[in-house]
Coordinates of C-alpha atoms in Angstrom, one line a residue:
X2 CA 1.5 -13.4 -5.6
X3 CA 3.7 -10.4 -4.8
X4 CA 6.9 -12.3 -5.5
X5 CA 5.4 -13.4 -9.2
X6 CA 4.7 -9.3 -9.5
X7 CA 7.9 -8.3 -8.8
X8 CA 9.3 -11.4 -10.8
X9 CA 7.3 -11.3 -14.1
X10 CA 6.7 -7.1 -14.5
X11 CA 9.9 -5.6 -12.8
X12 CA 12.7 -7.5 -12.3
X13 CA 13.8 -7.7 -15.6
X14 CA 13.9 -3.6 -16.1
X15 CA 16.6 -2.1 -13.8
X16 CA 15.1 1.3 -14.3
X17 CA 11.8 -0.4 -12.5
X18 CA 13.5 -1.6 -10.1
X19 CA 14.9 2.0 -9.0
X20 CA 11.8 3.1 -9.0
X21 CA 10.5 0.3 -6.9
X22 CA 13.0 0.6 -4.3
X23 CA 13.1 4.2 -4.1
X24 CA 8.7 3.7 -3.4
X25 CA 9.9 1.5 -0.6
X26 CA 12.3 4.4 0.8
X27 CA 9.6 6.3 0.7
X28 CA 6.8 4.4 2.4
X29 CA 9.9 2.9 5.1
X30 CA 10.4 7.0 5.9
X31 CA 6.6 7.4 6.5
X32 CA 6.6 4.5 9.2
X33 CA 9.1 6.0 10.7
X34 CA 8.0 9.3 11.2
X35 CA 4.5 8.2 12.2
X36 CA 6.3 5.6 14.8
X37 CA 8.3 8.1 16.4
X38 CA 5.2 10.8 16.8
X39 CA 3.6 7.9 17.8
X40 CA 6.4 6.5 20.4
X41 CA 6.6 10.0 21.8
X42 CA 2.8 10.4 22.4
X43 CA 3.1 7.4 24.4
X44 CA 5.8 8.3 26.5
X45 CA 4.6 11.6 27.4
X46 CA 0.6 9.8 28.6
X47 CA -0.1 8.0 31.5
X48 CA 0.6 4.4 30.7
X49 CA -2.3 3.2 33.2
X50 CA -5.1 4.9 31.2
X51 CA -6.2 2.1 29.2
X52 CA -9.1 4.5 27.1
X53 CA -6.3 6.6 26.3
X54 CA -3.9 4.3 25.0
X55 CA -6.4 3.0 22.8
X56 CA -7.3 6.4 21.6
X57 CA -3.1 7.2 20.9
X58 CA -3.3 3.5 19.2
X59 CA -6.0 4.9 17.2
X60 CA -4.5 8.2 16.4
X61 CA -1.1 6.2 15.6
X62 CA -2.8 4.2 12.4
X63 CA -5.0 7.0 11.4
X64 CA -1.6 9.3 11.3
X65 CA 0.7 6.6 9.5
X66 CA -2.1 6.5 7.0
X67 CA -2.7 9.8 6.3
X68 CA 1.4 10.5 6.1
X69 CA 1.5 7.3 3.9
X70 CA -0.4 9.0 1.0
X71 CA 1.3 12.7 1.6
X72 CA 4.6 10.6 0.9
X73 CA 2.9 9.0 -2.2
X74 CA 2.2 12.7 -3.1
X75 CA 5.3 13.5 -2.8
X76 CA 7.0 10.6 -4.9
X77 CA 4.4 11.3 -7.3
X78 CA 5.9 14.9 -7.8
X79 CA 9.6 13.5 -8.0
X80 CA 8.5 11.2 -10.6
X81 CA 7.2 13.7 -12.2
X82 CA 10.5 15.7 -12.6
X83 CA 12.3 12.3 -13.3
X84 CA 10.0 12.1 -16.1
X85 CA 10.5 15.2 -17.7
X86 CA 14.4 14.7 -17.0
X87 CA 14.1 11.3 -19.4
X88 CA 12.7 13.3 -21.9
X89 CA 15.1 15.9 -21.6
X90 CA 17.7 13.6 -21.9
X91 CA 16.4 11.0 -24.1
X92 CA 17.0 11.1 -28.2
X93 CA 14.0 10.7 -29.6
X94 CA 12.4 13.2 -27.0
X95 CA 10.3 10.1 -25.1
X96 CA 10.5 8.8 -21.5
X97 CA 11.3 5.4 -21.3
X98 CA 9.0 4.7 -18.8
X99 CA 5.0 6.0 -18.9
X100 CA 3.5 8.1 -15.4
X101 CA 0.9 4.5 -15.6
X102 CA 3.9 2.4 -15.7
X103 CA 5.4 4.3 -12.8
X104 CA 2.2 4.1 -11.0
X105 CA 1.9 0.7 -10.5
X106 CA 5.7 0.2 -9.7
X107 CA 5.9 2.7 -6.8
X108 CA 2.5 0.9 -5.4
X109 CA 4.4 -2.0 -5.4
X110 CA 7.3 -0.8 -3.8
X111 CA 5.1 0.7 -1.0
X112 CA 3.0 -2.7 -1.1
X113 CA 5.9 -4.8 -0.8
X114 CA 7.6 -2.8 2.0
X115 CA 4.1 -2.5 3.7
X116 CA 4.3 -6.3 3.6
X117 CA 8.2 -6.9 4.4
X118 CA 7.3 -5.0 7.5
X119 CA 4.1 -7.2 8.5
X120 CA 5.7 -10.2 7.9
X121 CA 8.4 -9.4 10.2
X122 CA 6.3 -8.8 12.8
X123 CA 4.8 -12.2 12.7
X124 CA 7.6 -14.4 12.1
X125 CA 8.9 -12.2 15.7
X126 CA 5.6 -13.1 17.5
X127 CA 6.0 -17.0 16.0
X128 CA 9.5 -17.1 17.6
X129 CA 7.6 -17.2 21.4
X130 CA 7.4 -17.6 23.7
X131 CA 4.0 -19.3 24.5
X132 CA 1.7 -20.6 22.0
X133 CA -1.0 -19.3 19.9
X134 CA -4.5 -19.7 20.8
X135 CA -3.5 -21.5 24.3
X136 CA -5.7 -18.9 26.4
X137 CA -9.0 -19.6 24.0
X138 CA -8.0 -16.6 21.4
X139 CA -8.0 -18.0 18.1
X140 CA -5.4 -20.3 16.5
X141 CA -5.7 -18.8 12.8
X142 CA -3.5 -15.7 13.4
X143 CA -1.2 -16.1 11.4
X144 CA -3.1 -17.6 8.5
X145 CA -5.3 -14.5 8.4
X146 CA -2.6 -12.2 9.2
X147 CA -0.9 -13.4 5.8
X148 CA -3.9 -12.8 4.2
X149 CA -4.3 -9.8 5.6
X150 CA -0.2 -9.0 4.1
X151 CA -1.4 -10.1 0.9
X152 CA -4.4 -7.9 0.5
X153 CA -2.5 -4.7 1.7
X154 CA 0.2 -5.5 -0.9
X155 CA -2.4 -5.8 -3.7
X156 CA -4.6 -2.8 -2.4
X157 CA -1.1 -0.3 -2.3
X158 CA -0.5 -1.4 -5.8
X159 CA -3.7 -0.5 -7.0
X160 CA -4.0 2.5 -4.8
X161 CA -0.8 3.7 -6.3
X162 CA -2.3 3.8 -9.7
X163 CA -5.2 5.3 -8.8
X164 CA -3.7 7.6 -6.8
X165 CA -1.4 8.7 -9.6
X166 CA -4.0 9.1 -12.2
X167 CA -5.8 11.3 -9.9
X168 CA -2.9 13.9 -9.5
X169 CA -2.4 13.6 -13.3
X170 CA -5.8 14.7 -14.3
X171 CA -6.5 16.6 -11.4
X172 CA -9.3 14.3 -10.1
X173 CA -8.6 15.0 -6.1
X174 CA -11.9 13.0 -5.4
X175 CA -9.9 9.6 -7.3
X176 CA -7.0 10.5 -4.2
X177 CA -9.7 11.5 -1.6
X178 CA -11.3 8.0 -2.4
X179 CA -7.6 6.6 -1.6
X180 CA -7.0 7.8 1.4
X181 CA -10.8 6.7 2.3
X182 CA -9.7 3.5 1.7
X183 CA -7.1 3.2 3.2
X184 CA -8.4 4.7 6.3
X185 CA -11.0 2.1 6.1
X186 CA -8.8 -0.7 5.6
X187 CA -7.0 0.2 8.7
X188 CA -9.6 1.0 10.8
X189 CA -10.6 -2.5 10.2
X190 CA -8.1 -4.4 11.9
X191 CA -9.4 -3.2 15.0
X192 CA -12.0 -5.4 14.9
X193 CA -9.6 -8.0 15.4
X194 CA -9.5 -10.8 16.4
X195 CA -13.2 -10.9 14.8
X196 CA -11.3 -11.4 11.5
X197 CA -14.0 -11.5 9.3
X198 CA -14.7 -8.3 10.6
X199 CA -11.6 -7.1 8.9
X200 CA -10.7 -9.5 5.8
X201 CA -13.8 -9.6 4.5
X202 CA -14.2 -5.8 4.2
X203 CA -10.5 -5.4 2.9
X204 CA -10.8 -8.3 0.1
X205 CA -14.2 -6.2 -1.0
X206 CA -12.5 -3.1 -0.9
X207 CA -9.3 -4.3 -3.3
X208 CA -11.4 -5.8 -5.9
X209 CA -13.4 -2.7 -6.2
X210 CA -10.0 -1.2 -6.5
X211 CA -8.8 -3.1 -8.8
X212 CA -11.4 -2.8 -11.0
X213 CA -11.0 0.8 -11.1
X214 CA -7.6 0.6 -11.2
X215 CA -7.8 -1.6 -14.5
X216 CA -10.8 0.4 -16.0
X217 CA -8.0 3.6 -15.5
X218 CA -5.6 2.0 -17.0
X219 CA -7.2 1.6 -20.4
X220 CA -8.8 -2.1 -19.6
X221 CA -12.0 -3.2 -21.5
X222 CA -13.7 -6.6 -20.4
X223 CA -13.3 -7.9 -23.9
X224 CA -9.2 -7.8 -23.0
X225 CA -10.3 -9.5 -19.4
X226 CA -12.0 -12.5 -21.4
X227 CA -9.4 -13.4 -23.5
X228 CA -6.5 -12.9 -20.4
X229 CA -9.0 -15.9 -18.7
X230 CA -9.5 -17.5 -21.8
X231 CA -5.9 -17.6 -22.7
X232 CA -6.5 -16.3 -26.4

C-alpha cells in the first residue's frame, strides 16, 4: 500500500518527490538525535538495573516521539517559506504546489522512512541466528510486525495532514491530538508480544485519523460513495 502511494500520487511530480525526500531527512535526523540521547543515557546507568532500563527504554520512545513532531514543526515552517518563495517566483503569482498537498507528501516521507527503518530491523533479526517462536514466544512476529510497518506508515501520513492543517489555522489542539496519538501508538507496542494489545488499538486509532484527515481535506461521504462505487 505504501509503494502504490508513492507510485500513483508522487512519483510522477519531481517537485513531490523533493519534498518527500527532504520529509524523510527530516524524520531520519529526529531518530538520530533521540538514539544518541538515548545511547548515552544508557551508557552512563547501571546496565544490571533491569527497572531502570525499562524506564530509559520508556523514556527513549516517548522522546523520539515527541522530537518526531518538533521536526514536523519545523518542516512545516520551511515549507512554509518554500511556499511563499514559489509564489514569489512563479508568473502568475501561484505556488505550484498547495500547504494540503505538501501535507500529505511530507507524511509520507516520514511514514515511509519510519517504515524503511522497521523493516530493516526485521529482515536483521530474520537473518539469525535461532528461530522464531522456538522458546514458546509466538511465531507471528514478523507478520504482525509488518502490520504494525504498515499502520505507522499510513498513521504519519495522515498525522502529517493533520498536523499541518492545525499550524495553518492555528488549531494547536488538531497538533496536541497528534502528538497524543502518536504517544499512544507507541506506548502500545509495549504490550508486546500481546499483539492485539497493540495492533488493534493502532488500526482504530488510523482510521479515526483518517477520517479526520479526509474530512480536513475538503472530503464529503457523497465523494467516498462514488470512489467505492467507481462512478
Amino acid at each position: 500500500p505504501a509503494l502504490g502511494l508513492f507510485l500513483f500520487t508522487i512519483a510522477r511530480d519531481p517537485l513531490r518527490i523533493i519534498i518527500l525526500i527532504a520529509g524523510a531527512f527530516f524524520w531520519l535526523v529526529s531518530l538520530l538525535l533521540s538514539s544518541l540521547i538515548w545511547f548515552i543515557a544508557v551508557k552512563a546507568s547501571d546496565p544490571q538495573d533491569e527497572p531502570l532500563q525499562k524506564g530509559l527504554l520508556i523514556f527513549g520512545v516517548m522522546f523520539s516521539v515527541l522530537l518526531q513532531e518538533a521536526f514536523r514543526f519545523l518542516y512545516y515552517k520551511l515549507l512554509r517559506k518554500a511556499i511563499e518563495g514559489l509564489v514569489a517566483l512563479s508568473e502568475d503569482g501561484c505556488s505550484p504546489i498547495s500547504i494540503q498537498q505538501m501535507a500529505y507528501v511530507a507524511g509520507v516521507g516520514f511514514g515511509l522512512m519510519s517504515g524503511a527503518f522497521s523493516m530493516i530491523n526485521l529482515l536483521a533479526d530474520a537473518l539469525g541466528p535461532g528461530t522464531v517462536g522456538i522458546h514458546g514466544d509466538s511465531q507471528l512476529y514478523f507478520l504482525t510486525s509488518a502490520f504494525m510497518t504498515m499502520v505507522l506508515i499510513f498513521l504519519h501520513t495522515f498525522w502529517g495532514i493533520l498536523f499541518f492543517h492545525g499550524c495553518e489555522h492555528r488549531r494547536w489542539w488538531e497538533i496536541a491530538a497528534v502528538v497524543v496519538m502518536h504517544l499512544a501508538v507507541s506506548g502500545s507496542t509495549f504490550c508486546n508480544p500481546l499483539y492485539v494489545g497493540s495492533l488493534v488499538p493502532s488500526y482504530l486509532l488510523m482510521a479515526a485519523a483518517a477520517a479526520w484527515a479526509y474530512s480536513l481535506s475538503g472530503g464529503s461521504t457523497q465523494n467516498l460513495r462514488r470512489f467505492l462505487l467507481c462512478k
